[in-house]
Structures are given as C-alpha cells and as structure tokens.
C-alpha positions as CSV (number, residue, x, y, z in Angstrom):
1,M,305.3,128.7,-34.7
2,R,302.3,126.4,-34.8
3,S,298.7,127.6,-35.2
4,V,296.6,125.7,-32.6
5,Y,292.8,126.3,-32.2
6,L,291.5,125.2,-28.9
7,D,288.2,127.1,-28.6
8,N,285.8,124.7,-30.3
9,A,283.2,125.3,-27.5
10,S,282.7,128.8,-28.9
11,T,282.6,127.8,-32.6
12,T,284.1,125.2,-34.9
13,R,285.8,125.2,-38.2
14,L,283.6,124.2,-41.2
15,D,284.3,120.6,-42.2
16,T,285.0,120.4,-45.9
17,R,282.5,117.5,-46.2
18,V,279.9,119.9,-44.9
19,L,280.9,122.6,-47.4
20,D,280.6,120.1,-50.2
21,A,277.0,119.3,-49.1
22,M,276.1,123.0,-49.0
23,M,277.4,124.0,-52.4
24,P,274.6,122.6,-54.6
25,F,272.1,124.6,-52.6
26,L,274.0,127.8,-53.3
27,T,274.4,127.3,-57.0
28,E,271.9,124.8,-58.3
29,C,269.0,123.9,-56.0
30,F,268.5,127.5,-54.9
31,G,264.7,127.8,-55.2
32,N,262.5,129.2,-52.4
33,P,260.9,126.1,-50.7
34,S,257.6,128.0,-50.5
35,S,257.4,128.5,-54.3
36,L,255.0,126.3,-56.3
37,H,257.2,125.9,-59.4
38,S,259.7,123.1,-59.9
39,Y,262.6,125.0,-58.4
40,G,260.6,125.5,-55.2
41,T,259.3,122.0,-54.9
42,R,262.8,120.6,-55.5
43,S,264.1,122.7,-52.6
44,K,261.2,121.8,-50.4
45,E,261.7,118.1,-51.0
46,A,265.4,118.4,-50.1
47,M,264.6,120.5,-47.0
48,D,262.0,117.9,-45.9
49,A,264.6,115.1,-46.3
50,M,267.1,117.1,-44.2
51,R,264.5,117.8,-41.6
52,S,263.7,114.1,-41.3
53,L,267.4,113.3,-41.0
54,L,268.0,115.7,-38.2
55,A,264.8,114.5,-36.4
56,G,266.0,110.9,-36.6
57,F,269.2,111.7,-34.6
58,I,267.1,112.7,-31.5
59,N,264.2,110.3,-31.9
60,A,261.8,113.0,-33.0
61,Q,259.3,113.3,-35.9
62,A,260.1,115.5,-38.8
63,G,257.2,117.8,-38.1
64,E,258.6,118.6,-34.7
65,I,261.7,120.3,-36.1
66,I,261.5,124.1,-36.6
67,F,264.5,125.7,-38.3
68,T,265.9,128.9,-36.8
69,S,269.0,131.1,-37.2
70,G,270.8,129.4,-34.4
71,G,270.7,128.5,-30.7
72,T,269.9,132.0,-29.4
73,E,266.8,132.3,-31.5
74,A,265.7,128.8,-30.6
75,N,266.1,129.5,-26.9
76,N,264.2,132.8,-27.3
77,L,261.4,131.0,-29.2
78,A,261.2,128.3,-26.5
79,L,261.0,130.7,-23.6
80,K,259.1,133.7,-24.9
81,G,256.9,131.5,-27.1
82,T,255.9,129.3,-24.1
83,A,255.5,132.3,-21.8
84,F,253.0,134.2,-24.0
85,A,251.1,131.1,-25.2
86,N,250.5,129.9,-21.7
87,R,250.1,133.2,-19.7
88,H,246.5,132.2,-19.0
89,R,247.8,129.2,-17.1
90,G,250.5,131.0,-15.0
91,N,253.6,133.1,-15.1
92,H,256.2,131.1,-13.2
93,I,259.3,129.9,-15.1
94,I,262.2,127.8,-13.7
95,V,265.7,127.9,-15.1
96,S,269.1,126.9,-13.8
97,A,271.5,129.5,-12.5
98,I,274.2,128.4,-15.0
99,E,272.3,128.8,-18.3
100,H,273.8,130.5,-21.3
101,D,273.4,134.3,-21.4
102,C,270.7,134.1,-24.1
103,I,268.5,132.2,-21.6
104,L,269.3,134.4,-18.6
105,K,268.8,137.7,-20.5
106,T,265.6,136.4,-22.0
107,C,264.4,135.6,-18.5
108,A,265.4,139.0,-17.3
109,W,263.3,140.5,-20.0
110,L,260.4,138.3,-19.3
111,A,260.5,139.4,-15.7
112,T,259.8,142.9,-16.9
113,Q,256.7,141.5,-18.6
114,G,255.2,140.2,-15.4
115,F,256.7,136.7,-15.3
116,R,258.3,135.2,-12.2
117,I,261.7,133.6,-12.7
118,T,263.2,131.1,-10.3
119,Y,266.9,130.3,-10.7
120,L,267.8,126.7,-9.6
121,P,271.1,126.4,-7.6
122,V,273.9,124.1,-8.5
123,G,276.5,122.3,-6.4
124,E,280.2,122.7,-6.4
125,D,280.3,120.2,-9.2
126,G,278.0,122.4,-11.3
127,I,275.1,119.9,-11.2
128,V,271.5,121.2,-10.8
129,D,269.9,120.5,-7.5
130,T,266.9,118.3,-8.5
131,S,265.4,118.4,-4.9
132,S,265.2,122.2,-5.3
133,L,263.5,121.7,-8.7
134,I,260.9,119.4,-7.1
135,N,260.2,122.0,-4.4
136,E,259.9,124.9,-6.9
137,L,257.5,122.9,-9.1
138,K,255.1,123.1,-6.2
139,T,254.7,126.8,-7.0
140,P,251.3,127.4,-8.6
141,G,251.3,128.6,-12.2
142,T,254.6,127.0,-13.2
143,I,254.5,126.9,-17.0
144,L,258.1,126.0,-18.0
145,V,261.4,124.5,-16.8
146,S,264.6,125.1,-18.8
147,V,267.9,123.4,-17.9
148,M,270.8,123.2,-20.4
149,H,272.1,119.7,-21.3
150,V,275.8,120.5,-21.2
151,N,277.3,123.7,-19.7
152,N,279.2,125.8,-22.3
153,E,281.9,126.9,-19.8
154,T,282.6,123.7,-17.8
155,G,281.3,120.9,-20.0
156,T,279.3,119.5,-17.1
157,I,276.4,117.2,-18.2
158,Q,273.2,117.8,-16.5
159,P,270.8,114.9,-15.5
160,I,268.2,115.8,-18.1
161,E,266.6,112.3,-18.0
162,E,265.9,112.8,-14.3
163,I,264.8,116.4,-14.8
164,G,262.5,115.4,-17.7
165,K,260.9,112.7,-15.6
166,I,260.3,115.1,-12.7
167,C,258.7,117.7,-15.1
168,A,256.5,115.1,-16.7
169,E,255.3,114.0,-13.3
170,H,254.3,117.6,-12.6
171,H,252.8,118.1,-16.1
172,V,255.2,121.0,-16.8
173,P,257.0,121.4,-20.2
174,F,260.7,120.9,-20.1
175,H,263.1,122.7,-22.4
176,T,266.8,122.1,-22.8
177,D,269.5,124.0,-24.6
178,A,271.5,121.2,-26.2
179,C,273.8,123.2,-28.4
180,Q,276.9,122.0,-26.6
181,S,275.9,118.4,-26.4
182,F,274.2,117.6,-29.8
183,G,276.5,115.5,-31.9
184,K,278.8,114.7,-29.0
185,I,276.6,112.5,-26.8
186,P,273.4,110.7,-27.6
187,I,270.1,112.5,-27.0
188,D,266.7,110.9,-27.1
189,V,263.9,113.4,-26.6
190,R,261.3,110.7,-26.0
191,A,263.2,108.8,-23.3
192,S,264.2,112.1,-21.6
193,N,260.6,113.6,-21.6
194,I,261.9,116.7,-23.4
195,S,259.2,119.1,-24.7
196,M,261.6,121.5,-26.5
197,M,265.3,121.4,-27.4
198,S,267.5,124.0,-29.0
199,L,270.3,122.9,-31.4
200,N,272.7,124.7,-33.7
201,A,275.2,123.9,-36.5
202,H,278.3,125.9,-35.7
203,K,279.2,123.9,-32.7
204,I,279.4,120.7,-34.8
205,Y,281.6,121.8,-37.7
206,G,278.6,123.2,-39.6
207,P,277.9,126.7,-40.8
208,K,277.0,129.7,-38.5
209,G,273.6,131.2,-38.6
210,V,271.5,128.0,-38.6
211,G,269.9,125.9,-35.9
212,C,266.6,124.4,-34.9
213,L,264.1,124.0,-32.1
214,Y,262.6,120.6,-31.5
215,I,259.0,121.1,-30.3
216,K,257.1,118.1,-29.1
217,E,253.7,117.7,-30.8
218,G,251.1,119.4,-28.8
219,T,253.4,121.9,-27.2
220,Q,251.8,125.4,-27.3
221,L,254.0,128.3,-28.5
222,S,253.5,131.9,-29.7
223,P,255.7,132.9,-32.7
224,L,258.4,135.6,-32.4
225,F,258.1,136.5,-36.1
226,H,255.0,137.1,-38.2
227,G,255.1,136.9,-41.9
228,G,254.7,134.3,-44.5
229,G,253.8,131.4,-42.2
230,Q,256.9,129.3,-42.8
231,E,257.9,126.6,-40.3
232,Q,254.3,125.9,-39.3
233,G,253.7,129.6,-38.6
234,L,256.3,129.6,-35.8
235,R,259.2,131.0,-37.7
236,S,258.2,133.2,-40.7
237,T,261.0,133.8,-43.0
238,T,262.5,132.1,-46.1
239,E,264.5,129.1,-44.9
240,N,268.3,129.1,-45.1
241,L,268.4,126.0,-47.4
242,A,272.2,125.9,-47.8
243,G,272.7,126.3,-44.1
244,I,270.2,123.6,-43.3
245,A,272.0,121.3,-45.8
246,G,275.2,122.0,-43.9
247,F,273.5,121.5,-40.5
248,A,272.2,118.1,-41.6
249,K,275.5,116.9,-43.0
250,A,277.4,118.1,-39.9
251,A,275.0,116.2,-37.7
252,E,275.3,113.1,-39.8
253,I,279.1,113.1,-39.6
254,C,278.9,113.6,-35.8
255,H,276.4,110.8,-35.5
256,N,278.5,108.4,-37.5
257,E,281.8,109.3,-35.8
258,M,280.5,109.9,-32.2
259,Q,282.1,106.9,-30.5
260,S,285.5,107.1,-32.1
261,E,285.7,110.9,-31.6
262,T,284.7,110.6,-28.0
263,E,287.4,108.1,-27.4
264,R,290.0,110.2,-29.2
265,L,289.0,113.4,-27.4
266,S,288.9,111.6,-24.0
267,A,292.5,110.5,-24.5
268,I,293.5,114.1,-25.5
269,R,291.7,115.4,-22.4
270,K,293.5,113.0,-20.1
271,M,296.9,113.8,-21.6
272,L,296.4,117.5,-21.1
273,L,295.0,117.3,-17.5
274,D,297.7,114.8,-16.4
275,N,300.5,117.0,-17.7
276,V,299.2,120.3,-16.4
277,Q,298.3,118.8,-13.0
278,E,301.7,117.3,-12.7
279,K,303.5,120.6,-13.4
280,F,301.5,122.9,-11.2
281,D,300.6,122.2,-7.5
282,G,297.9,124.8,-7.5
283,F,296.0,123.3,-10.4
284,Y,292.2,122.8,-9.9
285,L,289.4,121.7,-12.2
286,N,286.1,123.6,-12.5
287,G,283.3,121.1,-12.9
288,D,282.8,117.4,-12.3
289,E,285.7,115.4,-13.8
290,N,283.5,112.3,-14.2
291,R,280.4,114.0,-15.6
292,G,281.6,116.1,-18.5
293,I,282.0,116.0,-22.2
294,P,285.7,115.5,-23.2
295,N,286.0,118.5,-25.4
296,I,285.6,121.2,-22.7
297,I,288.3,121.5,-20.0
298,N,287.9,124.4,-17.5
299,F,290.7,124.8,-15.0
300,A,292.8,127.3,-13.1
301,I,295.9,127.6,-11.0
302,S,295.6,128.9,-7.5
303,G,297.4,132.2,-7.1
304,L,297.4,133.0,-10.9
305,E,293.7,133.7,-11.4
306,G,294.4,137.4,-11.7
307,E,296.8,136.8,-14.6
308,T,294.4,134.9,-16.9
309,M,294.0,137.7,-19.5
310,R,297.8,138.1,-19.7
311,L,298.1,134.4,-20.0
312,L,295.6,134.2,-22.9
313,L,297.4,137.0,-24.7
314,H,300.7,135.2,-24.3
315,L,299.3,132.1,-25.7
316,D,297.7,134.0,-28.6
317,E,301.1,135.5,-29.4
318,R,302.3,131.9,-29.7
319,G,299.5,130.9,-32.1
320,I,297.2,129.2,-29.5
321,A,293.6,130.1,-29.2
322,V,291.9,129.3,-25.9
323,S,289.3,131.3,-23.8
324,A,288.4,132.3,-20.3
325,G,284.8,131.2,-20.7
326,S,281.8,131.8,-23.0
327,A,282.7,133.8,-26.1
328,C,279.2,135.5,-26.0
329,S,280.1,137.0,-22.6
330,N,283.0,138.9,-24.1
331,N,280.5,141.3,-25.6
332,D,279.0,142.1,-22.2
333,T,281.1,144.9,-20.5
334,T,278.9,144.7,-17.4
335,K,280.2,141.2,-16.5
336,S,283.2,140.9,-14.3
337,A,283.2,137.2,-13.5
338,S,281.7,134.0,-14.7
339,H,278.2,133.5,-13.5
340,V,278.6,129.8,-13.9
341,L,281.7,129.6,-11.6
342,S,280.0,132.0,-9.1
343,A,277.0,129.7,-9.0
344,M,279.3,126.8,-8.3
345,G,280.6,128.6,-5.2
346,R,283.8,130.0,-6.6
347,G,284.8,133.4,-5.2
348,Q,284.9,136.5,-7.3
349,F,288.6,136.2,-7.9
350,E,288.4,132.5,-8.9
351,A,285.4,133.1,-11.1
352,R,287.5,135.5,-13.1
353,G,290.5,133.3,-13.4
354,A,289.5,130.2,-15.4
355,V,291.0,128.9,-18.6
356,R,288.7,127.0,-21.0
357,V,290.4,124.7,-23.4
358,S,288.2,123.0,-25.9
359,P,289.9,120.7,-28.4
360,G,287.9,119.4,-31.4
361,R,287.9,117.3,-34.5
362,F,291.0,118.8,-36.0
363,T,293.0,118.9,-32.8
364,T,296.1,116.6,-32.8
365,T,298.3,115.2,-30.1
366,E,301.0,117.4,-31.3
367,D,298.7,120.4,-30.8
368,I,298.2,119.5,-27.2
369,L,301.9,119.0,-26.6
370,Y,302.6,122.4,-28.1
371,F,299.9,123.9,-25.8
372,I,301.4,122.3,-22.7
373,Q,304.8,123.6,-23.7
374,E,303.7,127.1,-24.3
375,F,301.3,127.2,-21.4
376,T,304.1,126.2,-19.0
377,A,306.5,128.8,-20.5
378,S,303.8,131.5,-20.2
379,I,303.1,130.7,-16.6
380,H,306.7,131.0,-15.7
381,K,306.7,134.5,-17.2
382,L,303.9,135.6,-15.0
383,N,304.3,136.8,-11.4
384,P,301.8,135.1,-9.0
385,I,299.8,137.5,-7.0
386,F,299.9,135.1,-4.0
387,S,303.1,133.4,-2.9
C-alpha cells in the first residue's frame, strides 16, 4: 500500500533544503537579534538579509515586513490593528463571505467591540462581486477592506488588482490574506495597491509557526502585543530566527521553481479531473475551473455528498490523505457545512459533501493514479443516498 499525501492546502512537508537552511540558526547563529554583542548583531544582520529577500519577492521594502507566528496572527494584526488605530475615522470594515475562519472570527469579535462588518457576496464561481464592493465603499466611516487572494477550500483566485484599484480610488486600506497564493502565483503589492498582506511558511514547504505581515509604509496599526518593541513595536517578542530562515529559503525555492511547478501541477490537475469526470456522471467542480491555482481541486459527486466522511476514512485506510475542506474548520464543532460553498450558492447538503484534493511538490503521477484507483474503488463500496 502506497502512502499518498494530497492535503498540501492544509500544510506541507518541510523541504530538506529548507531544513538545511534552518540548522545553522538552531546551533551556531543562535543569538538574540536584539542583543548588542556579536552574537546578537550577527543574528540581526542575518535576519535583515532574510527580511529583504522576502520583501523582494512581493516588490516591497524590507522595512514593510513584520514577522509573525503565522497567517492567523498576521490576519489578526491587520484587522484588529487597523480597527483600533483608525477608530476615530470610522468603524466600518468590509470582508468577503468566503474568508478563512481566522478573518471571520476576528470580525465577529470586532463586532462585539462596536465595529460594523459587511460581508461581500460571491457568485457561483466563488468570485467576489466587485460592484457590491463599490456600493459598500460608499458607507461613511469605512476603514478597511479585506479579501483573500486565493480561497483555501476551492483554490479560486480573487481579482485583487481590481479590488486594490477600487480601494485606492476610495482611499480605503486594502488587506489580503495571501497564505494560499504566495509562492504559487506572482504577487506585486505595488501594482495591486495592497496596503497589508498576510503570508506564512508552512504552505510553501517551510516550517510551521512563522509568517509575516506586509504593511505598506504609512499604514496605521495598533499592536496586539506589548513588550520589548521588536518589529518596529508592532510585534513585541524575540523573533523566531530559525523559522524566519526556513521561511526565506522556502520562498526562494518557490520563486525560482514557480513556472515549472505550475506547469507540472497543472498537468496533474488535468489528469485527475479528466479521469474522475469520465468515471462518474454526477461529478461537479466547486469553483471556477479557469480561475484557480492548480494545487487545489474541490469537487463532489451528486448523490454521494452524504458519504464524504466515510469516503475520506476509506481513503485514509488505503494510505491516502485528502480533506473535506479547511483543516482549521475541523476544530469547530459548531460548523456543519462549508461557509465557502454555502456562500457560492450550494445547498446545505452539497456544502457538506465536497472533497478537496491538494497535490504538491512531492506528488507524483503515480500518486494520482493510485488516488484515482482507490477513489473509484471506495465510491463503489458506498451506497448512494439518491438513485
């Protein structure tokens, strides 16, 4: 029995090249970057170089990168930091209805603090309605718009260049969660008029527990943490130097291999979709087939949506790891269906019945053929609820 990992949208395996880049900062260059002695200055110089490297991949300045513990912290800093720093200007925040839970739950909390939250609708293709955004920006006291770059469940790419342009015209800061897109498709924060952008390492074959927030110079934020004043006073705590080294190396590899990896994963995606679609008449794709990244494939089979959990368990018994959606949502016992698929117009039954397959750097053609074989066998073992 093969072991096939097809859940790279939830997290990725650490690339050995990344591990090699991290090791010196665990054993040799271990000084605190805030210390004034040679151990500290050596660490700070290395950290500054890695900050500059990461900034270069998104066309930012080094001083616009603030290191965090990951995407969730970066998103919290962007939303809460903007909200409280700009409360004198207004209390209206606009986000899309398909954001990651860490955005939606942050917004729910901000609503308890007196902020007004508007949730932008999406179409059946999962794309944000920009005409709705323009209309909502007419609301007095709008202080932030946040729309993710790539959806973590469907892989749909949002038109952030258009959204950024609209926000700039209305003089409202624009934040985007780019954790699923960074390292997979090009991002230019200047060209897209992005004010803040959240990134993390563990989606790009780097270590868990490290990420960053790009903050355009001049953007006003209040810190979440208070302490020693690290990261320009916006994120007080000793930086995770080894993690940052891994983050920078992982980003460098993705940047250098982006084109070839996109072509390889696109071929894998096509092979999988062609085979499954041919075998099952009830097959349907969730998301826009032509506006998605190749490493996230979200689909279902009509009549079998109620068997998704059994299907995933069958596949796991055969050594195959896939998911039914966001891994973070698995910890929320109050959720019964995907909020992303519900926002796209799927019924409650359909919104519970998706399969998300996310191949990655270490996925082979043989892995996909094995998945297709075992997926087909598992489906034949299940009894459709509808004939």
